[in-house]
PDB file of C-alpha atoms and ligand atoms in Angstrom:
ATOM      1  CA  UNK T   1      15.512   8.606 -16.786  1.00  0.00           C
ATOM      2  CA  UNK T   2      18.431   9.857 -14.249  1.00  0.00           C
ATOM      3  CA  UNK T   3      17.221  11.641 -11.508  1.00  0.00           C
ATOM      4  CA  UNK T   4      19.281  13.635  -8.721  1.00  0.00           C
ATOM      5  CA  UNK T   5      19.505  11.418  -5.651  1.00  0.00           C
ATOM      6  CA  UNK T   6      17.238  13.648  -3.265  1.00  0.00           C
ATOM      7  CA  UNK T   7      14.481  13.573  -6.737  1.00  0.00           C
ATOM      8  CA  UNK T   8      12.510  10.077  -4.749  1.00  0.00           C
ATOM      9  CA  UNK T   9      15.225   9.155  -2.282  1.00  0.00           C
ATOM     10  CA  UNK T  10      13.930   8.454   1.596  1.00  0.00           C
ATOM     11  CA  UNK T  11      10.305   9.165   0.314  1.00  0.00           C
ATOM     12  CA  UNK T  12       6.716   7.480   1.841  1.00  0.00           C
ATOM     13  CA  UNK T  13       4.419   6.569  -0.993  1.00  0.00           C
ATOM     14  CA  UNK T  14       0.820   5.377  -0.714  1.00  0.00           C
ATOM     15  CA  UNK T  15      -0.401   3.908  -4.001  1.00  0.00           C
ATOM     16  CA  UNK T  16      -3.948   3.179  -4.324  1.00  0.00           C
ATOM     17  CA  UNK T  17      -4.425   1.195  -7.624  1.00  0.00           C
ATOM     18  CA  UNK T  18      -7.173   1.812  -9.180  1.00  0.00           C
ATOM     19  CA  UNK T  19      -8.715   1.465 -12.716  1.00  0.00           C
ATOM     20  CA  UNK T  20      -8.284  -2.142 -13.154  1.00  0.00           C
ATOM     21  CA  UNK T  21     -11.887  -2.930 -14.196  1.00  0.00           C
ATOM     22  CA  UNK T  22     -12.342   0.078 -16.171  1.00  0.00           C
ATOM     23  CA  UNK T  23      -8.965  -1.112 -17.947  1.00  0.00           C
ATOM     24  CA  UNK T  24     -10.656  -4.305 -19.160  1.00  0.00           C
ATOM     25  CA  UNK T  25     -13.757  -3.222 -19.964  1.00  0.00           C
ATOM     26  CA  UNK T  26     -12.608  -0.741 -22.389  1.00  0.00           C
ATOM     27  CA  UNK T  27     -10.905  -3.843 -23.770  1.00  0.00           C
ATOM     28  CA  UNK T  28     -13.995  -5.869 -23.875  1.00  0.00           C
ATOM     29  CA  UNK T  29     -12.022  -8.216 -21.349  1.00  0.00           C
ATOM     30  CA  UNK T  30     -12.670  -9.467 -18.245  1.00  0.00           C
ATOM     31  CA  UNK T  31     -12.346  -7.309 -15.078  1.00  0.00           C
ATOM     32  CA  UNK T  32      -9.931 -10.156 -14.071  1.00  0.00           C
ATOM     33  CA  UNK T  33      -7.725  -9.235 -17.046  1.00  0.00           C
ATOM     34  CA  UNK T  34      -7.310  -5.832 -15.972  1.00  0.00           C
ATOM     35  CA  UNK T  35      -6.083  -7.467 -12.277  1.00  0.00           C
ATOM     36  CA  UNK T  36      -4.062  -9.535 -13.840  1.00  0.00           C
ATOM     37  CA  UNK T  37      -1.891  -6.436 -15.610  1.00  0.00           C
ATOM     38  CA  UNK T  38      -2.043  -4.446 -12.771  1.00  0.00           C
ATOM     39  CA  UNK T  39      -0.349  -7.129 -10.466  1.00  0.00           C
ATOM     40  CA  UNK T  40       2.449  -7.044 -13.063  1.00  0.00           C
ATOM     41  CA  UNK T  41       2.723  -2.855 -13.020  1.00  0.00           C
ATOM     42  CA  UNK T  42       2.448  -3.528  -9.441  1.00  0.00           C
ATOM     43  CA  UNK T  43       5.521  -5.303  -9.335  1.00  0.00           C
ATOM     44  CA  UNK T  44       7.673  -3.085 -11.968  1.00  0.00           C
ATOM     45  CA  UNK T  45       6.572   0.235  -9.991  1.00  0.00           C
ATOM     46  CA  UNK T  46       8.050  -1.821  -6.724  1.00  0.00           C
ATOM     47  CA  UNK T  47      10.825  -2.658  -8.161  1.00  0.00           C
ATOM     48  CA  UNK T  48      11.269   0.979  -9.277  1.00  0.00           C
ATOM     49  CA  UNK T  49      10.797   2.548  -5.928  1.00  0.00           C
ATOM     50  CA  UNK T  50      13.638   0.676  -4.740  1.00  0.00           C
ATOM     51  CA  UNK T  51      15.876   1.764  -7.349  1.00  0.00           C
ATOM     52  CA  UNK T  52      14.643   5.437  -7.055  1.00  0.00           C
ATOM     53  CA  UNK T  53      15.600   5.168  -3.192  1.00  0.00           C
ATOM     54  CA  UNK T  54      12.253   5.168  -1.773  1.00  0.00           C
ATOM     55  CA  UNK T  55      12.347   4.103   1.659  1.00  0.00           C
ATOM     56  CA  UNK T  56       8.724   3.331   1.828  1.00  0.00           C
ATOM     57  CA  UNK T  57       5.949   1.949  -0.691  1.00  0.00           C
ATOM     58  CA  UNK T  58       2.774   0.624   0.528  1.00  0.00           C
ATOM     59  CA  UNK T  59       0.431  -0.889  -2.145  1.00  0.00           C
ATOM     60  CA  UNK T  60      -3.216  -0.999  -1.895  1.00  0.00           C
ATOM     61  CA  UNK T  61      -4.215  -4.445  -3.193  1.00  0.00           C
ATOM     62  CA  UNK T  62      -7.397  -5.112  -1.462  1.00  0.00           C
ATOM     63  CA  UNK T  63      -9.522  -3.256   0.753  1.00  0.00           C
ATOM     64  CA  UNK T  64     -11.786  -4.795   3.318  1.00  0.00           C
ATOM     65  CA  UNK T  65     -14.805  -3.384   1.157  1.00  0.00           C
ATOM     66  CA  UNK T  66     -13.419  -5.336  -1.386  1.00  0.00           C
ATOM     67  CA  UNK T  67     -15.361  -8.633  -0.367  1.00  0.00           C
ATOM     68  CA  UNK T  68     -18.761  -7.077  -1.829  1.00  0.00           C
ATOM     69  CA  UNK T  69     -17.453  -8.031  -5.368  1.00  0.00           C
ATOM     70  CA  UNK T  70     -18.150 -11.576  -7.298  1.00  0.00           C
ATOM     71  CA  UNK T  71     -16.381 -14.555  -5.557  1.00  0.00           C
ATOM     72  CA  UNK T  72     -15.199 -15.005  -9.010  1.00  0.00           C
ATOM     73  CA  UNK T  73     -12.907 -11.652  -8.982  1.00  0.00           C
ATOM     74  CA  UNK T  74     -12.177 -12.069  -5.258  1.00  0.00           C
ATOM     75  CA  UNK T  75     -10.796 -15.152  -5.896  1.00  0.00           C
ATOM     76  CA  UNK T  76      -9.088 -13.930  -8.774  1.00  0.00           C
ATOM     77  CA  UNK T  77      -7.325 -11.257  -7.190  1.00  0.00           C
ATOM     78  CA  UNK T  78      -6.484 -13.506  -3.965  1.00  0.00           C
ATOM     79  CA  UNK T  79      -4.896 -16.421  -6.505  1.00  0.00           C
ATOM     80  CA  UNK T  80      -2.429 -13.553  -8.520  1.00  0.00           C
ATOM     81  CA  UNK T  81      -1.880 -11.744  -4.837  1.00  0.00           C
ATOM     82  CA  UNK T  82      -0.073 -15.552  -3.923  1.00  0.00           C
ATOM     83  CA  UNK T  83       1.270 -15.811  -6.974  1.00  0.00           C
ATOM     84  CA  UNK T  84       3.139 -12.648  -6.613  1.00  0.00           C
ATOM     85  CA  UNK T  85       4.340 -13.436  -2.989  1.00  0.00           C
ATOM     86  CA  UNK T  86       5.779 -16.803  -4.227  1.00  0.00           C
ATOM     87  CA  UNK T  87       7.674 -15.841  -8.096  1.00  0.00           C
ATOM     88  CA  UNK T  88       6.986 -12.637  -8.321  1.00  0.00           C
ATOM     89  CA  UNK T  89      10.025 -10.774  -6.591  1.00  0.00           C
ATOM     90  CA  UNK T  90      13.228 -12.792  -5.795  1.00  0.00           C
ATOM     91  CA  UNK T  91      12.865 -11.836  -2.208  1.00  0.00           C
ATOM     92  CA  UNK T  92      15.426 -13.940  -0.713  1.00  0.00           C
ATOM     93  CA  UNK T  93      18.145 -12.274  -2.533  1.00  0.00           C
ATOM     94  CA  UNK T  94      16.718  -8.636  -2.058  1.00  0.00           C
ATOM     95  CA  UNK T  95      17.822  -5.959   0.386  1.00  0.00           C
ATOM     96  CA  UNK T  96      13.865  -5.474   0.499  1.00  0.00           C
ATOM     97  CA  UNK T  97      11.700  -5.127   3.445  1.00  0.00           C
ATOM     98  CA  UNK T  98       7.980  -6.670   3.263  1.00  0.00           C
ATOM     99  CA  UNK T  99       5.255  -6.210   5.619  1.00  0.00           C
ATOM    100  CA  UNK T 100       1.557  -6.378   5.158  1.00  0.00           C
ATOM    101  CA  UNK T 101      -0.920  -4.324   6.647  1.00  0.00           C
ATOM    102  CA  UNK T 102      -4.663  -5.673   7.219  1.00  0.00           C
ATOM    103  CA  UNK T 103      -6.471  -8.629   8.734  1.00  0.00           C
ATOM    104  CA  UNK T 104      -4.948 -11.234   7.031  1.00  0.00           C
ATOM    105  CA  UNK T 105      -7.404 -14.226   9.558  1.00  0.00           C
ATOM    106  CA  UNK T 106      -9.612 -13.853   6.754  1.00  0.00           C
ATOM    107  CA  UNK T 107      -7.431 -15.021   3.927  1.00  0.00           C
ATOM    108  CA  UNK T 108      -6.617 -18.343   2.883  1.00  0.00           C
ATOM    109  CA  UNK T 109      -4.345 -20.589   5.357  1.00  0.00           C
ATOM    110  CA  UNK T 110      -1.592 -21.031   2.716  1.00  0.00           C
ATOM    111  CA  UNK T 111      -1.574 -17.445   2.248  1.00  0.00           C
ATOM    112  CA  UNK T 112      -1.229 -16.271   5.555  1.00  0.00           C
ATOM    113  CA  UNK T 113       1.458 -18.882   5.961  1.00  0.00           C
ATOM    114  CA  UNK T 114       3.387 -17.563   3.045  1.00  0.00           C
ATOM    115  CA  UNK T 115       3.073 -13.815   3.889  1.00  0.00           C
ATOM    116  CA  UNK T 116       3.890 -14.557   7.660  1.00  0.00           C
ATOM    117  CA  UNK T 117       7.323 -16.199   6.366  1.00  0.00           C
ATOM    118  CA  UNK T 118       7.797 -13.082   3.432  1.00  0.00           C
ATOM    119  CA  UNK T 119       7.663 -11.139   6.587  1.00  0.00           C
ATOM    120  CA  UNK T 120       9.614 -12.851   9.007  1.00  0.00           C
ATOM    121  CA  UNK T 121      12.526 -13.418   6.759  1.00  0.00           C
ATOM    122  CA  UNK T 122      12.533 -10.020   5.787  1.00  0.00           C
ATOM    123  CA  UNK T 123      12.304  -8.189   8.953  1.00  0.00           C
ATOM    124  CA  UNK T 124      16.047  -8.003   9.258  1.00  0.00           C
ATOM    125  CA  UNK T 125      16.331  -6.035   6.054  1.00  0.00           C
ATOM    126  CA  UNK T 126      17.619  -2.291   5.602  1.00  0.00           C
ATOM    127  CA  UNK T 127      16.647  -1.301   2.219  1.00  0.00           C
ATOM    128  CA  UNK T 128      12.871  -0.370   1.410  1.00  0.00           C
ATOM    129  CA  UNK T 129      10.044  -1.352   3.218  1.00  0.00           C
ATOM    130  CA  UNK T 130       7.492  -2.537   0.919  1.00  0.00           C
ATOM    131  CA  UNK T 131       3.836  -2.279   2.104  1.00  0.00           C
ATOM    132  CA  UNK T 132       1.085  -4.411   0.857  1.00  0.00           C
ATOM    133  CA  UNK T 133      -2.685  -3.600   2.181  1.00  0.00           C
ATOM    134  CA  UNK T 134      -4.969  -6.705   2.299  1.00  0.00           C
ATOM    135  CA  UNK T 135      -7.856  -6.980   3.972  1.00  0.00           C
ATOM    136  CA  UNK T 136      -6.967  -3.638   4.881  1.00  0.00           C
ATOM    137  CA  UNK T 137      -9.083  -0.067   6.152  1.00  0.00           C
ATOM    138  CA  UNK T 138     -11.175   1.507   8.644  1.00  0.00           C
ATOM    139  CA  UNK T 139     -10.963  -1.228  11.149  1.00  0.00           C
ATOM    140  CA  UNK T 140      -7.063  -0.612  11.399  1.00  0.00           C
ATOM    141  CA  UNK T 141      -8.344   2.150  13.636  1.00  0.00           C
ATOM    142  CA  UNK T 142     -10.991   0.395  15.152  1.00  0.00           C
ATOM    143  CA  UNK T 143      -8.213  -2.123  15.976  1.00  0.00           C
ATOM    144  CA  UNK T 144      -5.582   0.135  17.450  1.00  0.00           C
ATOM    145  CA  UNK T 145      -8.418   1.613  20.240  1.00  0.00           C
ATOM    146  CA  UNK T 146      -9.464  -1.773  21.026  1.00  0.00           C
ATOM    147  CA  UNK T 147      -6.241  -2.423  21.823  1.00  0.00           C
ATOM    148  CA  UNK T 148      -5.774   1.012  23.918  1.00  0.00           C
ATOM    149  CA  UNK T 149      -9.270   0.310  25.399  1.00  0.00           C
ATOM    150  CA  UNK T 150      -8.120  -3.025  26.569  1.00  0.00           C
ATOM    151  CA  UNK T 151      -5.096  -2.002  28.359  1.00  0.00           C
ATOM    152  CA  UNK T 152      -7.366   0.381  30.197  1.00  0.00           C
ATOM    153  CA  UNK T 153      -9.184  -2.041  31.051  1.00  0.00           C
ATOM    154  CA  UNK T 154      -6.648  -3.946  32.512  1.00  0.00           C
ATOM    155  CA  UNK T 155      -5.421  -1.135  34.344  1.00  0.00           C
ATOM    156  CA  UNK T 156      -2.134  -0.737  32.987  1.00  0.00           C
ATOM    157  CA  UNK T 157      -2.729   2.744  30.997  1.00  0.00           C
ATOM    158  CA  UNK T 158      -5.353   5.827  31.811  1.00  0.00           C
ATOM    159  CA  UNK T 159      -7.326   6.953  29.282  1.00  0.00           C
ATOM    160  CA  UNK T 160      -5.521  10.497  30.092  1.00  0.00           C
ATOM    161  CA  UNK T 161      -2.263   8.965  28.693  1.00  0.00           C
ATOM    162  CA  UNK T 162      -3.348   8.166  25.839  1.00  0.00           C
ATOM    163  CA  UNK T 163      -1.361   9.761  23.126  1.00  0.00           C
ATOM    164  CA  UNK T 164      -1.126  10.080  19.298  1.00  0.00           C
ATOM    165  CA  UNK T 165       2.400   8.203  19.182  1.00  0.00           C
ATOM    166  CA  UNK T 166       0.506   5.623  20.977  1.00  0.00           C
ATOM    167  CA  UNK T 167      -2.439   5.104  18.411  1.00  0.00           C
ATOM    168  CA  UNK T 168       0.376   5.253  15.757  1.00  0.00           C
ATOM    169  CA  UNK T 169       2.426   2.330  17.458  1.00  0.00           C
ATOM    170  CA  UNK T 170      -0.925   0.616  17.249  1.00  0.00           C
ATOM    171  CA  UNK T 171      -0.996   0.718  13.649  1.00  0.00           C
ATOM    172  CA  UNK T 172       0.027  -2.216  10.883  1.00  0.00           C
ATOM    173  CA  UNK T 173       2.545   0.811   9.915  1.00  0.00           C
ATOM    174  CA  UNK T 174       4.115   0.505  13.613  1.00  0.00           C
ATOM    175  CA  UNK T 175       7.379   2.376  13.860  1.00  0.00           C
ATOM    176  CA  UNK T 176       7.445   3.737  10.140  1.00  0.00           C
ATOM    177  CA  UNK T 177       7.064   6.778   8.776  1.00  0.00           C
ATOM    178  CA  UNK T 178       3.962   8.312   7.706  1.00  0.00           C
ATOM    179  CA  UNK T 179       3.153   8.588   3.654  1.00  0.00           C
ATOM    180  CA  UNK T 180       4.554  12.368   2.054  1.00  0.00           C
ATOM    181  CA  UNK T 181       2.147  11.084  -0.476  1.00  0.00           C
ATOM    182  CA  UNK T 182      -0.542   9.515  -1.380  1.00  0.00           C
ATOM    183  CA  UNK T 183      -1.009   8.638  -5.527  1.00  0.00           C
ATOM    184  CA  UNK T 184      -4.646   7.815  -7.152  1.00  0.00           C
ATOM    185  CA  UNK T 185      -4.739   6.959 -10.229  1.00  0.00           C
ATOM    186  CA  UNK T 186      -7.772   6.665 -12.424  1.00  0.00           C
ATOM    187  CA  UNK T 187      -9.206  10.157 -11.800  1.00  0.00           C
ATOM    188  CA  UNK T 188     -10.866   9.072  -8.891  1.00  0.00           C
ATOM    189  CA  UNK T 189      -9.945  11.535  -5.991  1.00  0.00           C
ATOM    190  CA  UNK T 190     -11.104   9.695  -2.515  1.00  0.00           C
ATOM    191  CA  UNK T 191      -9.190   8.043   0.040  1.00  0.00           C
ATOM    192  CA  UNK T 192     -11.129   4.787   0.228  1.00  0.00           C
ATOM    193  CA  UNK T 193     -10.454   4.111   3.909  1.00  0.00           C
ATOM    194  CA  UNK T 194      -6.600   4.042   3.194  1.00  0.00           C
ATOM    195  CA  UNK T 195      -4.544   4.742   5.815  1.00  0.00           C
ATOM    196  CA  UNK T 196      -6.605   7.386   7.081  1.00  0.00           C
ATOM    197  CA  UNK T 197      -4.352   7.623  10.573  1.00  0.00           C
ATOM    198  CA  UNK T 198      -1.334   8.225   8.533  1.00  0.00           C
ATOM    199  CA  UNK T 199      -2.719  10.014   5.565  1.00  0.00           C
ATOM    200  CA  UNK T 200      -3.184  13.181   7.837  1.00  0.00           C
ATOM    201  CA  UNK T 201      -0.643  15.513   6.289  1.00  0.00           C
ATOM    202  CA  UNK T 202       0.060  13.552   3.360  1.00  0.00           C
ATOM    203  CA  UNK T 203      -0.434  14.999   0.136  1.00  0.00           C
ATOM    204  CA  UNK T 204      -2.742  13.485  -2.489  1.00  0.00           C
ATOM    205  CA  UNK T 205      -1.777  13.082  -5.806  1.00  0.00           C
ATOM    206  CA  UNK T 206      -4.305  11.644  -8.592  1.00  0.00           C
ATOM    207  CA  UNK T 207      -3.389  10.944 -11.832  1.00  0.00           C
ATOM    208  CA  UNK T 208      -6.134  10.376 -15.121  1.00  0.00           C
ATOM    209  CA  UNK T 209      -4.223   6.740 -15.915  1.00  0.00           C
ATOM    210  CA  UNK T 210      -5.668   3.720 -15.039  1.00  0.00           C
ATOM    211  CA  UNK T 211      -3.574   1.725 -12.829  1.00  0.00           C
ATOM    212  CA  UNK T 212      -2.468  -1.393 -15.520  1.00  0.00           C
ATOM    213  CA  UNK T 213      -1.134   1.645 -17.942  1.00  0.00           C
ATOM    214  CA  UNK T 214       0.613   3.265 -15.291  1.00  0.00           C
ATOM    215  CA  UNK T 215       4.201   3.241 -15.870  1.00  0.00           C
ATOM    216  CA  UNK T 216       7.685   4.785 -14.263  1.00  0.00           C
ATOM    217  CA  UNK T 217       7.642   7.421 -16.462  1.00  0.00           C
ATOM    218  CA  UNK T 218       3.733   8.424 -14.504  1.00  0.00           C
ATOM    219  CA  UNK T 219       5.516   7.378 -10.948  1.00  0.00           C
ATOM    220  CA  UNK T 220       7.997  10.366 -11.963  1.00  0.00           C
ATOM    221  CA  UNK T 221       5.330  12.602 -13.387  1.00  0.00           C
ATOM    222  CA  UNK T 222       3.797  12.076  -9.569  1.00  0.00           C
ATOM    223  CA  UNK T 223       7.291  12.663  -7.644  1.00  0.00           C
ATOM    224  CA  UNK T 224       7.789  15.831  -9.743  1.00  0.00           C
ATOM    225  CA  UNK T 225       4.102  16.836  -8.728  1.00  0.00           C
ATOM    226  CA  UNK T 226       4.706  16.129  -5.035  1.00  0.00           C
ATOM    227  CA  UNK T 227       8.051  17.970  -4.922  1.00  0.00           C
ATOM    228  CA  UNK T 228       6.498  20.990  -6.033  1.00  0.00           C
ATOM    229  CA  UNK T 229       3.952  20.745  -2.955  1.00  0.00           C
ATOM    230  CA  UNK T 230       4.677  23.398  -0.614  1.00  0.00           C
ATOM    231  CA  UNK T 231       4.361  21.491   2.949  1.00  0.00           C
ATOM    232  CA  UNK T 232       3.259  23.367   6.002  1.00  0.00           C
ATOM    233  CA  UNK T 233       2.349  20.515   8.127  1.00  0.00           C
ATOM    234  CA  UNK T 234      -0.082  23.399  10.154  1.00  0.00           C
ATOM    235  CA  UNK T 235       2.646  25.953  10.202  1.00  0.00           C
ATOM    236  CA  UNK T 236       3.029  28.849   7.904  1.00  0.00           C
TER     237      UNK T 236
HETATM  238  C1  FPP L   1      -8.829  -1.546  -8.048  1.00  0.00           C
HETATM  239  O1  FPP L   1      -9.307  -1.461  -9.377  1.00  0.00           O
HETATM  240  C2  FPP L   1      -7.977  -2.729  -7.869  1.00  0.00           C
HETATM  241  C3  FPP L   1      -8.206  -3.732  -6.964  1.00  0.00           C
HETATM  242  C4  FPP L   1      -9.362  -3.721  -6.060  1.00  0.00           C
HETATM  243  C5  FPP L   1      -7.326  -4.917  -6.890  1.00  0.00           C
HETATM  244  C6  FPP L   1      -5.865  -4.666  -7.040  1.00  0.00           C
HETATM  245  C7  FPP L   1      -5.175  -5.963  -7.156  1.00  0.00           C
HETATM  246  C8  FPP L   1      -4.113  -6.251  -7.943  1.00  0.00           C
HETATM  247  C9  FPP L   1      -3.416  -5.224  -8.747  1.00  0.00           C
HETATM  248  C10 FPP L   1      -3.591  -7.649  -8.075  1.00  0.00           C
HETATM  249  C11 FPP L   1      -3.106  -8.377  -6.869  1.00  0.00           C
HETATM  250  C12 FPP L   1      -2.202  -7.652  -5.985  1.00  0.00           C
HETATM  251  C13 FPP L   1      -0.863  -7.826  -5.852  1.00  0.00           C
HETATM  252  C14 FPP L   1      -0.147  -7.055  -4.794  1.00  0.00           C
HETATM  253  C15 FPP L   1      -0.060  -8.724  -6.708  1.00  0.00           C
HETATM  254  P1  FPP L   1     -10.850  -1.654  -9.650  1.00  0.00           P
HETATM  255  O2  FPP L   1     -11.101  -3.087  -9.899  1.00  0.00           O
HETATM  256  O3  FPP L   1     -11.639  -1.060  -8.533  1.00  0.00           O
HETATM  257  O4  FPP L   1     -11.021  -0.826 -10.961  1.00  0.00           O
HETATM  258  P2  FPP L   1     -12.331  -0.047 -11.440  1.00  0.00           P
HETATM  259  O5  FPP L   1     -12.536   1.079 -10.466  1.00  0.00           O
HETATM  260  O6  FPP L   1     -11.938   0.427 -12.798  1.00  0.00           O
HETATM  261  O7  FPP L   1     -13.450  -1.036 -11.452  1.00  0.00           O
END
C-alpha cells in the first residue's frame, strides 16, 4: 500500500507479540512452531517500520516472567532470538539502529557477546532505532531507583532533585522517545510489565490476530487506529 509520508513517519511503536502458542496449538503443533513464525513476522514487520519511516520500534521478545515456562520453549525461543541477531537482518549494511532493553547477565555468554557488538556497531546509525526487550519488565524500574538511590547515597544527588527526566535517563530507552503506541495482538488487553515508565500516555492498541498471522496490512490497520486517537496528554 502507499501511504502519505506523515501516515507512520517519526512514530514510537511498542509491539507486544503475543499469540504464538495459541497459533500452534490450533495447528496441533508445537508451541515452538508458533515461535518459530513469529520470529519471522517479527522480522518482516521490522523491516516494514523502517520503510514506513518509523523512527522507533521496540519488540517484546521475552519478558522476565518468561522464565516460568518449559526449559524446552525457553531454550527455543533463546536459540531463534540468536539466530535472528546473526542472519536475520543484514545489519551491517543497514541505516538501522539496534538496542536492547532488559538484563541481558542472564542470557547466554555468546549471546550477550553478539547483541553487545549489534549494538555497538550500530550506535552511530541515524535511521530507526529498533528495540528488542529481553529479559525485560518491572525491574527496569526497580533498576533505574537503585541507581538514583545509590547516588544519594553517595552524596552526589538529594532525594529532592530527583526528577522524572532523571528516572527516564535511567531507563534501557535512555534518551528516546516515549511509545505514541502500544499494539497487542491476540485479544489480550494488558500491559504485561512492558515499559510501564514510558507507556504513560501511550495509547494501546489490541488487535484479535495472533502475532505469527499478523501482517503489514494489520500494522496499517493499527496506524490508521492510532491516528484517529484524539491525544490530550492531560490537557483538554
Ligand atoms: C508470546 O506468545 C511470545 C513470546 C513469549 C516469545 C516471542 C518470541 C519470538 C517471536 C521469537 C524470538 C524473538 C526474536 C526477536 C527473533 P505466547 O507464547 O505467550 O502465546 P500464547 O499467549 O498464545 O501462549
Amino acid at each position: 500500500m502507499n501511504h502519505p509520508k506523515e501516515f507512520a513517519e517519526g512514530l514510537s511503536i511498542g509491539i507486544i507479540m503475543d499469540g504464538n502458542g495459541r497459533w500452534a496449538k490450533q495447528r496441533g503443533l508445537p508451541r515452538t512452531a508458533g515461535h518459530k513464525k513469529g520470529a519471522a513476522v517479527f522480522q518482516d514487520i521490522a523491516n516494514y517500520c523502517e520503510e514506513l519511516g518509523v523512527s522507533s520500534v521496540t519488540f517484546y521478545a521475552f519478558s522476565t516472567e518468561n522464565w516460568k515456562r518449559p526449559l524446552e520453549e525457553v531454550s527455543a525461543i533463546m536459540k531463534l532470538f540468536g539466530e535472528y541477531l546473526l542472519k536475520g537482518f543484514n545489519y551491517k549494511d543497514r541505516n538501522i539502529r539496534i538496542k536492547f532493553l532488559g538484563d541481558r547477565a542472564a542470557l547466554d555468554a555468546k549471546l550477550q557477546k553478539l547483541m553487545n557488538e549489534l549494538e555497538e556497531d550500530s550506535a552511530a546509525k541515524t535511521g530507526m532505532t529498533l528495540n528488542i526487550a529481553v529479559n525485560y519488565g518491572g525491574p527496569e524500574i526497580v533498576r533505574a531507583a537503585r541507581q538514583l538511590a545509590q547516588q544519594v547515597a553517595e552524596g552526589t544527588l538529594k532525594p529532592e532533585d530527583i526528577t522524572e527526566e532523571m528516572m527516564s535517563d535511567h531507563m534501557y530507552t535512555a534518551g528516546q522517545k516515549d511509545p505514541d503506541f502500544i499494539l497487542r495482538p491476540s485479544g489480550e488487553k494488558r500491559l504485561s510489565n512492558f515499559m510501564l515508565w514510558q507507556a504513560a500516555y501511550a495509547e494501546l492498541v489490541e488487535m484479535d490476530v495472533l502475532w505469527p498471522d499478523f501482517t503489514r496490512d494489520d500494522l496499517d490497520a493499527a496506524i490508521t487506529e492510532f491516528n484517529k486517537r484524539s491525544r490530550r496528554f492531560g490537557g483538554i
